[in-house]
Short mmCIF file of C-alpha atoms and ligand atoms in Angstrom, two decimals:
data_model
loop_
_atom_site.label_atom_id
_atom_site.label_comp_id
_atom_site.label_asym_id
_atom_site.label_seq_id
_atom_site.Cartn_x
_atom_site.Cartn_y
_atom_site.Cartn_z
CA MET A 104 104.09 96.49 88.65
CA ARG A 105 107.85 97.08 88.57
CA ARG A 106 109.39 97.97 91.93
CA LEU A 107 110.78 101.46 91.91
CA HIS A 108 113.84 102.65 93.75
CA VAL A 109 113.94 106.11 95.32
CA LEU A 110 117.01 107.87 96.65
CA ALA A 111 115.72 110.21 99.36
CA VAL A 112 118.09 112.97 100.49
CA THR A 113 117.40 114.63 103.80
CA PRO A 114 119.28 116.54 106.50
CA GLU A 115 117.31 114.82 109.27
CA VAL A 116 115.48 111.57 109.81
CA PHE A 117 113.55 110.22 112.77
CA PRO A 118 114.57 108.46 115.01
CA LEU A 119 118.22 109.36 114.39
CA VAL A 120 118.17 113.13 114.20
CA LYS A 121 115.19 115.45 114.40
CA THR A 122 114.51 119.14 114.76
CA GLY A 123 111.02 119.16 113.28
CA GLY A 124 108.40 117.59 111.07
CA LEU A 125 110.77 116.87 108.17
CA ALA A 126 112.48 114.18 110.25
CA ASP A 127 109.16 112.49 110.92
CA VAL A 128 108.31 112.48 107.23
CA ALA A 129 111.72 111.18 106.19
CA GLY A 130 111.48 108.41 108.76
CA ALA A 131 107.94 107.27 108.00
CA LEU A 132 107.36 107.72 104.27
CA PRO A 133 109.80 104.96 103.19
CA LEU A 134 108.03 102.43 105.41
CA ALA A 135 104.63 103.29 103.90
CA LEU A 136 106.02 103.22 100.35
CA ARG A 137 107.49 99.75 100.79
CA GLU A 138 104.00 98.28 100.68
CA LEU A 139 103.42 100.06 97.38
CA GLU A 140 106.37 98.35 95.67
CA ILE A 141 108.68 101.31 96.20
CA ASP A 142 112.03 100.91 97.94
CA THR A 143 113.80 103.91 99.42
CA THR A 144 117.42 104.44 100.27
CA THR A 145 117.83 107.50 102.46
CA LEU A 146 121.00 109.58 102.26
CA VAL A 147 121.76 111.50 105.46
CA PRO A 148 124.77 113.32 106.89
CA GLY A 149 126.89 111.34 109.33
CA TYR A 150 126.25 113.40 112.46
CA PRO A 151 127.47 111.70 115.65
CA ALA A 152 123.93 110.53 116.52
CA VAL A 153 123.58 108.91 113.10
CA MET A 154 127.00 107.25 113.21
CA ALA A 155 126.25 105.80 116.64
CA ALA A 156 122.99 104.20 115.46
CA LEU A 157 124.28 102.37 112.39
CA THR A 158 124.32 98.62 112.10
CA GLY A 159 126.24 96.67 109.48
CA ALA A 160 127.89 99.75 107.98
CA GLU A 161 129.82 99.04 104.80
CA GLU A 162 131.94 101.56 102.93
CA VAL A 163 130.74 101.90 99.35
CA ARG A 164 132.77 104.89 98.26
CA ALA A 165 135.67 106.98 99.50
CA GLU A 166 136.37 110.59 98.56
CA PRO A 167 139.84 111.76 99.54
CA ALA A 168 138.87 115.42 99.30
CA LEU A 169 135.26 116.46 99.57
CA PHE A 170 134.90 120.14 100.38
CA GLY A 171 138.01 120.30 102.49
CA GLY A 172 138.48 116.85 103.93
CA PRO A 173 138.21 113.13 103.42
CA ALA A 174 134.77 111.54 103.28
CA ARG A 175 133.27 108.09 103.03
CA LEU A 176 129.87 106.92 101.96
CA LEU A 177 128.55 104.13 104.17
CA ARG A 178 125.69 101.80 103.43
CA ALA A 179 123.88 100.69 106.58
CA THR A 180 120.54 100.22 108.25
CA ALA A 181 119.02 101.95 111.25
CA GLY A 182 115.52 102.66 112.49
CA GLY A 183 114.10 100.21 109.93
CA LEU A 184 115.52 102.28 107.07
CA ASP A 185 118.07 101.55 104.36
CA LEU A 186 120.59 104.33 104.67
CA LEU A 187 123.49 105.85 102.88
CA VAL A 188 125.46 107.92 105.35
CA LEU A 189 127.87 110.66 104.33
CA ASP A 190 130.63 110.23 106.87
CA ALA A 191 132.62 113.45 106.54
CA PRO A 192 133.94 114.29 110.01
CA HIS A 193 135.21 117.73 109.00
CA LEU A 194 131.63 118.66 108.10
CA PHE A 195 129.36 116.62 110.33
CA ALA A 196 131.17 115.34 113.45
CA ARG A 197 129.51 118.00 115.60
CA PHE A 198 127.12 117.34 118.46
CA GLY A 199 123.79 119.07 119.05
CA ASN A 200 121.51 120.81 116.57
CA PRO A 201 122.45 119.81 113.00
CA TYR A 202 122.44 123.39 111.70
CA LEU A 203 123.49 125.57 114.62
CA GLY A 204 126.72 125.89 116.53
CA PRO A 205 126.97 126.22 120.31
CA ASP A 206 126.39 129.99 120.01
CA GLY A 207 122.96 129.32 118.52
CA ARG A 208 123.97 130.66 115.09
CA ASP A 209 124.21 128.79 111.78
CA TRP A 210 127.49 126.95 111.35
CA PRO A 211 129.61 129.25 109.14
CA ASP A 212 130.31 126.41 106.71
CA ASN A 213 126.69 125.30 106.22
CA ALA A 214 126.97 125.97 102.47
CA MET A 215 129.80 123.45 102.19
CA ARG A 216 128.19 120.96 104.56
CA PHE A 217 124.97 120.71 102.61
CA ALA A 218 126.58 121.12 99.22
CA ALA A 219 128.50 117.97 100.12
CA LEU A 220 125.22 116.21 100.85
CA GLY A 221 123.75 117.34 97.52
CA TRP A 222 126.87 116.47 95.61
CA MET A 223 127.01 112.96 97.05
CA ALA A 224 123.31 112.50 96.25
CA ALA A 225 123.88 113.48 92.63
CA MET A 226 126.83 111.12 92.43
CA VAL A 227 124.74 108.20 93.72
CA ALA A 228 121.80 109.15 91.49
CA ALA A 229 124.12 109.16 88.51
CA GLY A 230 125.08 105.55 89.20
CA GLY A 231 128.22 106.17 91.22
CA VAL A 232 127.59 103.37 93.70
CA VAL A 233 127.47 99.83 92.48
CA GLY A 234 124.14 98.17 93.22
CA ILE A 235 122.17 101.39 93.62
CA ALA A 236 120.29 102.58 90.55
CA PRO A 237 117.54 104.96 91.62
CA ASP A 238 114.58 105.73 89.40
CA ILE A 239 113.89 108.87 91.42
CA LEU A 240 116.03 111.34 93.33
CA HIS A 241 113.84 112.91 96.01
CA ALA A 242 115.38 115.92 97.77
CA HIS A 243 113.93 117.36 100.97
CA ASP A 244 114.29 121.07 101.76
CA TRP A 245 117.13 123.48 101.02
CA GLN A 246 119.76 121.27 102.58
CA ALA A 247 119.23 118.80 99.74
CA GLY A 248 118.42 121.49 97.18
CA LEU A 249 121.70 121.21 95.28
CA ALA A 250 121.22 117.48 94.60
CA PRO A 251 119.06 118.02 91.48
CA VAL A 252 121.29 120.95 90.53
CA TYR A 253 124.52 118.92 90.49
CA LEU A 254 122.71 116.13 88.70
CA ARG A 255 121.46 118.48 86.00
CA TYR A 256 124.86 120.06 85.37
CA GLN A 257 126.48 116.65 85.11
CA ASP A 258 124.09 116.07 82.25
CA GLY A 259 124.99 119.11 80.29
CA SER A 260 128.08 120.63 78.84
CA HIS A 261 129.85 121.06 82.16
CA GLN A 262 132.45 118.36 81.75
CA ASP A 263 135.27 119.64 83.96
CA GLY A 264 137.42 117.00 85.45
CA PRO A 265 137.82 116.49 89.15
CA HIS A 266 139.17 119.38 91.12
CA GLN A 267 140.82 118.95 94.35
CA ASP A 268 138.44 120.25 96.94
CA GLY A 269 135.24 120.35 94.98
CA PRO A 270 132.78 117.82 93.74
CA HIS A 271 133.76 116.01 90.61
CA ARG A 272 131.75 113.95 88.29
CA GLY A 273 130.64 110.62 89.63
CA GLY A 274 129.43 107.59 87.74
CA ARG A 275 127.13 107.07 84.79
CA HIS A 276 123.36 106.97 84.75
CA ARG A 277 121.76 103.71 83.84
CA GLY A 278 121.33 103.64 80.07
CA GLY A 279 122.47 107.25 79.94
CA ARG A 280 119.21 108.42 81.50
CA ARG A 281 119.27 110.37 84.72
CA PRO A 282 116.65 109.61 87.37
CA GLY A 283 113.57 111.78 87.67
CA THR A 284 113.93 114.46 90.32
CA VAL A 285 111.48 115.61 92.98
CA ILE A 286 111.98 118.30 95.60
CA THR A 287 109.73 118.66 98.61
CA VAL A 288 109.37 121.97 100.39
CA HIS A 289 108.62 121.38 104.05
CA ASN A 290 108.90 125.06 104.88
CA LEU A 291 109.57 127.81 102.34
CA ALA A 292 110.84 130.08 105.12
CA PHE A 293 114.16 128.21 105.09
CA GLN A 294 115.89 128.65 101.76
CA GLY A 295 119.65 128.24 102.23
CA ILE A 296 120.95 131.51 100.77
CA PHE A 297 124.71 132.03 100.49
CA PRO A 298 127.12 134.54 98.92
CA ALA A 299 127.61 134.37 95.15
CA GLU A 300 131.38 134.23 95.66
CA LEU A 301 131.03 130.61 96.75
CA LEU A 302 129.92 129.47 93.30
CA SER A 303 133.18 127.91 92.17
CA ALA A 304 134.06 126.59 95.64
CA LEU A 305 130.74 124.76 95.47
CA GLY A 306 131.80 123.24 92.18
CA LEU A 307 128.94 124.87 90.33
CA PRO A 308 129.56 125.98 86.74
CA PRO A 309 129.26 129.67 85.85
CA GLU A 310 126.18 128.97 83.72
CA SER A 311 124.35 127.69 86.81
CA PHE A 312 124.33 131.24 88.17
CA GLY A 313 121.26 132.44 86.33
CA ILE A 314 117.53 132.75 86.54
CA ASP A 315 117.07 129.08 85.60
CA GLY A 316 119.70 127.94 88.08
CA VAL A 317 120.86 128.81 91.58
CA GLU A 318 120.96 132.60 91.29
CA TYR A 319 118.64 134.27 93.79
CA TYR A 320 118.65 138.08 93.92
CA GLY A 321 122.41 138.10 93.40
CA SER A 322 123.12 135.30 95.87
CA ILE A 323 123.10 131.51 95.65
CA GLY A 324 119.83 129.88 96.71
CA PHE A 325 120.05 126.16 97.42
CA LEU A 326 116.28 125.74 97.57
CA LYS A 327 115.79 128.07 94.65
CA GLY A 328 118.10 125.95 92.50
CA GLY A 329 116.29 122.79 93.49
CA LEU A 330 112.91 124.34 92.70
CA ALA A 331 114.12 125.58 89.33
CA LEU A 332 115.70 122.32 88.22
CA SER A 333 113.62 119.46 89.65
CA ASP A 334 111.09 117.67 87.48
CA ARG A 335 108.43 117.86 90.18
CA ILE A 336 107.90 120.05 93.23
CA THR A 337 105.81 118.95 96.12
CA THR A 338 104.84 120.62 99.31
CA VAL A 339 103.13 119.18 102.30
CA SER A 340 99.51 120.23 101.94
CA PRO A 341 97.20 121.37 99.14
CA SER A 342 96.43 124.67 100.90
CA TYR A 343 100.13 125.47 101.39
CA ALA A 344 100.70 124.63 97.71
CA ALA A 345 98.15 127.34 96.87
CA GLU A 346 99.52 129.80 99.46
CA ILE A 347 103.07 129.65 98.08
CA LEU A 348 101.77 130.87 94.73
CA THR A 349 100.73 134.18 96.33
CA PRO A 350 103.13 137.11 96.91
CA ASP A 351 102.64 136.87 100.67
CA GLY A 352 103.19 133.13 100.92
CA ALA A 353 105.95 132.72 98.33
CA MET A 354 108.71 134.34 100.42
CA GLY A 355 110.38 135.95 97.41
CA LEU A 356 109.86 133.03 95.03
CA VAL A 357 106.48 133.90 93.55
CA GLY A 358 107.75 134.36 89.99
CA LEU A 359 109.58 131.05 89.90
CA LEU A 360 106.85 129.11 91.65
CA ARG A 361 104.17 130.47 89.35
CA THR A 362 106.12 129.39 86.29
CA ARG A 363 106.40 125.94 87.84
CA ALA A 364 102.80 125.71 89.08
CA GLY A 365 102.08 122.94 86.57
CA VAL A 366 104.49 120.56 88.31
CA LEU A 367 103.66 121.66 91.88
CA HIS A 368 101.65 119.25 94.03
CA GLY A 369 100.40 119.47 97.61
CA ILE A 370 100.51 116.13 99.41
CA LEU A 371 99.64 116.03 103.09
CA ASN A 372 101.88 114.36 105.61
CA GLY A 373 100.73 111.44 107.68
CA ILE A 374 101.96 110.28 111.06
CA ASP A 375 103.63 107.01 111.91
CA ASP A 376 100.93 105.20 113.82
CA THR A 377 103.35 102.65 115.20
CA ILE A 378 105.03 105.50 117.11
CA TRP A 379 101.84 107.47 117.68
CA ASN A 380 99.33 104.88 118.80
CA PRO A 381 97.34 105.70 121.96
CA ALA A 382 96.35 102.07 122.43
CA ALA A 383 99.96 100.89 122.72
CA ASP A 384 101.92 104.00 123.71
CA ARG A 385 104.45 103.21 126.41
CA LEU A 386 105.36 106.86 126.89
CA ILE A 387 102.00 107.74 128.43
CA ALA A 388 100.44 106.95 131.82
CA SER A 389 97.46 105.01 130.51
CA ALA A 390 96.82 103.55 127.06
CA PHE A 391 93.37 104.29 125.63
CA SER A 392 91.34 104.08 122.47
CA VAL A 393 88.21 105.49 120.93
CA THR A 394 86.14 102.82 122.67
CA ARG A 395 88.01 103.27 125.97
CA LEU A 396 88.12 107.03 126.19
CA ASN A 397 87.62 107.08 129.97
CA ARG A 398 91.16 105.70 130.33
CA ARG A 399 92.41 109.01 129.02
CA ALA A 400 91.70 110.66 132.40
CA ARG A 401 94.84 109.24 134.04
CA ASN A 402 96.98 110.93 131.43
CA LYS A 403 95.34 114.26 132.18
CA ALA A 404 95.97 113.81 135.90
CA GLU A 405 99.61 112.91 135.21
CA LEU A 406 100.00 115.89 132.90
CA GLN A 407 98.55 118.28 135.47
CA ASP A 408 101.01 116.88 137.97
CA ARG A 409 104.02 117.18 135.65
CA PHE A 410 103.22 120.81 134.86
CA GLY A 411 102.35 121.82 138.43
CA LEU A 412 98.70 122.45 137.53
CA THR A 413 95.81 122.15 139.95
CA ALA A 414 94.42 118.62 139.79
CA GLY A 415 90.89 118.21 138.46
CA PRO A 416 89.17 116.50 135.54
CA ASP A 417 86.66 119.28 134.88
CA THR A 418 89.03 122.12 134.01
CA LEU A 419 89.76 122.31 130.27
CA LEU A 420 93.47 121.64 129.83
CA LEU A 421 95.02 123.19 126.75
CA GLY A 422 98.30 121.70 125.48
CA VAL A 423 101.02 123.22 123.30
CA ILE A 424 104.01 121.38 121.78
CA SER A 425 105.94 123.73 119.56
CA ARG A 426 108.98 125.54 118.43
CA LEU A 427 108.65 129.03 119.89
CA THR A 428 109.10 131.18 116.81
CA ALA A 429 107.03 133.86 115.10
CA GLN A 430 105.74 131.26 112.60
CA LYS A 431 103.96 129.36 115.34
CA GLY A 432 101.95 132.40 116.50
CA LEU A 433 102.24 131.68 120.21
CA ASP A 434 103.10 135.33 120.87
CA LEU A 435 99.39 135.92 120.14
CA LEU A 436 98.57 133.83 123.19
CA LEU A 437 101.14 135.68 125.30
CA ALA A 438 99.62 139.00 124.20
CA ASP A 439 96.37 138.09 125.95
CA ILE A 440 97.41 135.37 128.38
CA GLY A 441 94.84 136.53 130.93
CA ILE A 442 92.09 135.05 128.75
CA LEU A 443 92.97 131.56 130.00
CA ALA A 444 92.08 132.44 133.59
CA GLU A 445 89.02 134.34 132.40
CA LEU A 446 87.77 131.22 130.58
CA GLY A 447 88.83 128.89 133.39
CA MET A 448 91.35 127.00 131.26
CA GLN A 449 94.73 125.52 132.12
CA LEU A 450 97.78 125.56 129.86
CA ALA A 451 100.59 122.98 129.61
CA LEU A 452 103.22 124.28 127.21
CA LEU A 453 106.31 122.39 126.02
CA GLY A 454 108.56 124.25 123.65
CA SER A 455 111.81 125.98 122.93
CA GLY A 456 113.01 128.67 120.60
CA GLU A 457 113.22 132.43 120.79
CA ARG A 458 114.48 133.58 124.17
CA ALA A 459 111.85 136.33 124.53
CA MET A 460 109.00 133.90 124.04
CA GLU A 461 110.54 131.33 126.37
CA ALA A 462 110.88 134.03 129.02
CA GLY A 463 107.33 135.25 128.35
CA PHE A 464 105.79 131.85 129.04
CA GLN A 465 108.00 131.28 132.06
CA ALA A 466 106.81 134.59 133.47
CA ALA A 467 103.19 133.68 132.70
CA ALA A 468 103.60 130.38 134.55
CA ALA A 469 105.08 132.21 137.55
CA ALA A 470 102.19 134.69 137.52
CA HIS A 471 99.47 132.02 137.26
CA PRO A 472 100.60 129.11 139.42
CA GLY A 473 98.37 126.08 139.11
CA HIS A 474 96.86 127.41 135.87
CA ILE A 475 99.79 127.82 133.51
CA GLY A 476 102.64 125.34 133.35
CA CYS A 477 105.60 125.72 131.04
CA ILE A 478 108.53 123.43 130.33
CA ILE A 479 111.22 124.85 128.09
CA GLY A 480 113.02 122.17 126.14
CA TYR A 481 112.58 119.34 123.69
CA ASP A 482 111.13 116.16 125.15
CA GLU A 483 109.68 113.47 122.91
CA ALA A 484 108.13 111.47 125.78
CA LEU A 485 106.48 114.51 127.30
CA ALA A 486 105.06 115.40 123.87
CA HIS A 487 103.27 112.04 123.91
CA LEU A 488 101.87 112.69 127.38
CA ILE A 489 100.57 116.10 126.33
CA GLN A 490 98.78 114.59 123.32
CA ALA A 491 97.30 111.90 125.57
CA GLY A 492 96.31 114.12 128.48
CA ALA A 493 95.36 117.54 127.11
CA ASP A 494 91.71 118.18 126.25
CA ALA A 495 92.69 120.44 123.37
CA LEU A 496 95.91 121.25 121.52
CA LEU A 497 96.57 124.79 120.38
CA VAL A 498 98.35 125.50 117.05
CA PRO A 499 97.89 129.20 116.17
CA SER A 500 100.48 129.33 113.36
CA ARG A 501 100.77 132.34 111.07
CA PHE A 502 101.60 129.87 108.33
CA GLU A 503 101.90 126.09 108.54
CA PRO A 504 103.01 123.99 105.57
CA CYS A 505 101.41 120.86 107.03
CA GLY A 506 101.84 120.62 110.78
CA LEU A 507 102.16 117.30 112.53
CA THR A 508 101.13 118.11 116.06
CA GLN A 509 97.49 118.62 115.06
CA LEU A 510 97.53 115.22 113.33
CA CYS A 511 98.83 113.54 116.49
CA ALA A 512 96.24 115.50 118.47
CA LEU A 513 93.40 114.21 116.29
CA HIS A 514 94.67 110.67 116.74
CA TYR A 515 94.94 111.06 120.52
CA GLY A 516 91.59 112.81 120.99
CA ALA A 517 93.06 116.21 121.97
CA ILE A 518 90.79 118.61 120.09
CA PRO A 519 92.95 120.75 117.79
CA VAL A 520 92.37 124.49 118.01
CA VAL A 521 94.12 125.82 114.92
CA SER A 522 94.49 128.82 112.65
CA ARG A 523 92.94 128.35 109.22
CA VAL A 524 96.17 128.21 107.21
CA GLY A 525 98.08 125.62 105.19
CA GLY A 526 97.90 122.06 106.40
CA LEU A 527 95.94 123.07 109.48
CA ALA A 528 93.08 124.15 107.20
CA ASP A 529 93.31 120.83 105.33
CA THR A 530 93.25 118.47 108.30
CA VAL A 531 90.84 119.88 110.89
CA ILE A 532 87.07 120.08 110.39
CA ASP A 533 85.88 123.22 112.14
CA ALA A 534 83.03 122.87 114.61
CA ASN A 535 80.83 125.34 112.75
CA GLU A 536 77.07 124.93 112.77
CA ALA A 537 77.05 122.84 109.60
CA ALA A 538 79.69 120.43 110.87
CA LEU A 539 78.07 120.16 114.29
CA THR A 540 74.72 119.42 112.68
CA ALA A 541 76.30 116.84 110.38
CA GLY A 542 78.21 115.39 113.32
CA SER A 543 81.53 115.70 111.48
CA ALA A 544 83.48 118.33 113.45
CA THR A 545 86.97 117.39 114.65
CA GLY A 546 88.29 120.69 116.01
CA ILE A 547 88.20 124.46 115.95
CA GLN A 548 89.65 126.70 113.25
CA PHE A 549 90.07 130.44 113.39
CA SER A 550 90.89 133.32 111.10
CA PRO A 551 92.33 135.94 110.98
CA VAL A 552 95.48 134.92 112.81
CA THR A 553 95.43 137.73 115.36
CA ALA A 554 95.15 137.90 119.14
CA ASP A 555 91.45 138.70 118.70
CA GLY A 556 90.95 135.78 116.32
CA LEU A 557 92.65 133.46 118.79
CA GLY A 558 90.59 134.89 121.66
CA GLY A 559 87.41 134.15 119.72
CA ALA A 560 88.55 130.58 119.10
CA LEU A 561 89.30 130.04 122.80
CA ARG A 562 85.84 131.35 123.71
CA ARG A 563 84.25 128.93 121.24
CA THR A 564 86.37 126.13 122.69
CA ALA A 565 85.23 126.95 126.22
CA ALA A 566 81.59 126.98 125.07
CA LEU A 567 81.94 123.59 123.38
CA TRP A 568 83.61 122.16 126.50
CA ARG A 569 80.50 123.03 128.51
CA ASP A 570 78.53 120.61 126.29
CA GLN A 571 80.37 117.43 127.24
CA ALA A 572 78.25 115.23 124.95
CA ALA A 573 79.17 117.36 121.93
CA TRP A 574 82.81 117.38 123.05
CA ARG A 575 82.92 113.57 123.28
CA LYS A 576 81.39 113.29 119.82
CA MET A 577 84.09 115.60 118.46
CA GLN A 578 86.77 113.56 120.20
CA ARG A 579 85.51 110.35 118.66
CA ASN A 580 85.36 111.95 115.20
CA ALA A 581 88.89 113.20 115.64
CA MET A 582 90.26 109.82 116.67
CA LYS A 583 88.60 108.14 113.69
CA HIS A 584 90.07 110.63 111.21
CA ASP A 585 92.63 108.84 109.02
CA VAL A 586 95.98 110.46 109.78
CA SER A 587 98.08 107.52 108.61
CA TRP A 588 100.53 107.57 105.74
CA ARG A 589 98.27 105.31 103.66
CA ARG A 590 96.70 108.01 101.47
CA PRO A 591 99.72 110.33 101.26
CA ALA A 592 102.04 107.43 100.39
CA ALA A 593 99.71 106.39 97.57
CA ARG A 594 99.90 109.94 96.20
CA TYR A 595 103.72 109.99 96.32
CA ALA A 596 103.74 106.59 94.65
CA ALA A 597 101.48 107.85 91.86
CA LEU A 598 103.68 110.93 91.42
CA TYR A 599 106.86 108.83 91.20
CA ARG A 600 105.31 106.39 88.74
CA ASP A 601 103.96 109.19 86.61
CA LEU A 602 107.40 110.78 86.45
CA VAL A 603 109.10 107.50 85.59
CA ARG A 604 106.55 106.95 82.81
CA GLU A 605 107.15 110.43 81.47
CA ARG A 606 110.90 109.95 81.43
CA THR A 607 110.80 106.59 79.70
CA ALA A 608 108.12 107.56 77.16
P1 LIG B 273 107.74 122.11 112.60
O1 LIG B 273 108.36 121.05 111.75
O2 LIG B 273 107.44 123.39 111.88
O3 LIG B 273 108.46 122.36 113.88
P2 LIG B 273 105.51 120.23 112.83
O4 LIG B 273 104.22 120.31 113.56
O5 LIG B 273 105.45 119.88 111.38
O6 LIG B 273 106.27 121.60 113.06
O7 LIG B 273 106.43 119.14 113.51
C1 LIG B 273 106.90 119.31 114.81
C2 LIG B 273 107.33 117.97 115.35
O8 LIG B 273 108.25 118.19 116.39
C3 LIG B 273 106.19 117.19 115.96
O9 LIG B 273 106.47 115.82 115.85
C4 LIG B 273 106.21 117.66 117.42
O10 LIG B 273 105.66 116.73 118.31
C5 LIG B 273 107.69 117.82 117.64
N1 LIG B 273 108.04 118.84 118.63
C6 LIG B 273 108.07 120.18 118.46
N2 LIG B 273 108.52 120.79 119.57
C7 LIG B 273 108.77 119.82 120.46
C8 LIG B 273 109.26 119.81 121.82
N3 LIG B 273 109.57 120.93 122.45
N4 LIG B 273 109.41 118.61 122.42
C9 LIG B 273 109.08 117.47 121.79
N5 LIG B 273 108.62 117.42 120.52
C10 LIG B 273 108.46 118.57 119.87
#
């Protein structure tokens, strides 16, 4: 089998820069693909955290004027990945969240910042860097959405020469054939929509502003363009792939997505089990495994201590690790927070996001000392301890493309209590009568996603907890569930190979 070469384009990659699940995917998928004869080079923006982590950086291209300033493309390694880094200080030398300024709002020049990423990707894909000849250009989310767009318009009649502050045509494709293009939607809620007036500043030709290009209800849609012009579309679970073909789930893109349903695939995410491995996790108080489950108790004690909860092994401890936004549905828990005391449960919540929700959980913790603990912030180590010490992990999302926290929870024996949507529906086996009889349950699912639905799920959870033998069985099932990248990586590999075959046929 010929080795394939993929150019992955992503605005974040673990362990260098992460705001959510996309970073985990971008960091782990290349490692899993390597064993399947697929090499990945990952193109990322040169944020300060990325620049600081590089080893052996070598300049492979210089652009004197890329969207308003000089830029360099560096080839380097970090975090076990082969990287191309877009070092453009005028766009990316900013600390903190990659998308938001210090006032918590989008950077005003985000269109230019991520157009630069897409443009550079297209240039590399077209053969603009010696020694890199990708078979596949794989763009992740709206921030990379223009990569397949620039690549497509290089192909066609748009032959303008370089212009000073915009992207200009890069190199030549190998044998005149452009690489196959794939775009992955990690969350359709984020689409990268910008004013139409930016079209020429973005270096996009007038003909790109149409129904088959970047035009989106009179504006420019980065994700929309990528979805319209990529050879394949993937999203991160089969259920979410079906949901985004419905008017409710498609977030304004139902027409386009339905016309492209034939090339749309749902491929679940995995987790990196070298980072998430309860038997060798140095971020937790006590390593454990499915055959040494009793060692989990020390993590629970430590977690109760960290969150100021009353010590005790018998109280069901519910964990939450989440962005606090409407998507994640945690306002449903706040709406009826008294239910936790009623059911004799504790809550350890780690999260950050909308101020009102942060304040709501802080107030709940103050009102229920010893029963509700809340830490506002982002803390990777504490996330590990929650997975290792909580008895159950709550994920009540209104929609969830894949979700990673429930996968980690399965692996760490924290029983996931999840809404029946998207990837949550595809990864958790509900403890209904059939599954309990078959001995296959791994968690609790609920629907509809309302405060009542959640209340019902918490009551079922409390009832299951009272049967400790059944609970242990569920925990063991959960920990044996395959959450690795093995199966998902094989599906990406098959998709890439299929596309390469199609394009060379
Ligand atoms: P999303 O990408 O929508 O935020 P996912 O479940 O796909 O949700 O991925 C979230 C990732 O971010 C997980 O790896 C989770 O552990 C991590 N995470 C979320 N919030 C926090 C936090 N406050 N502290 C530490 N890790 C967090």
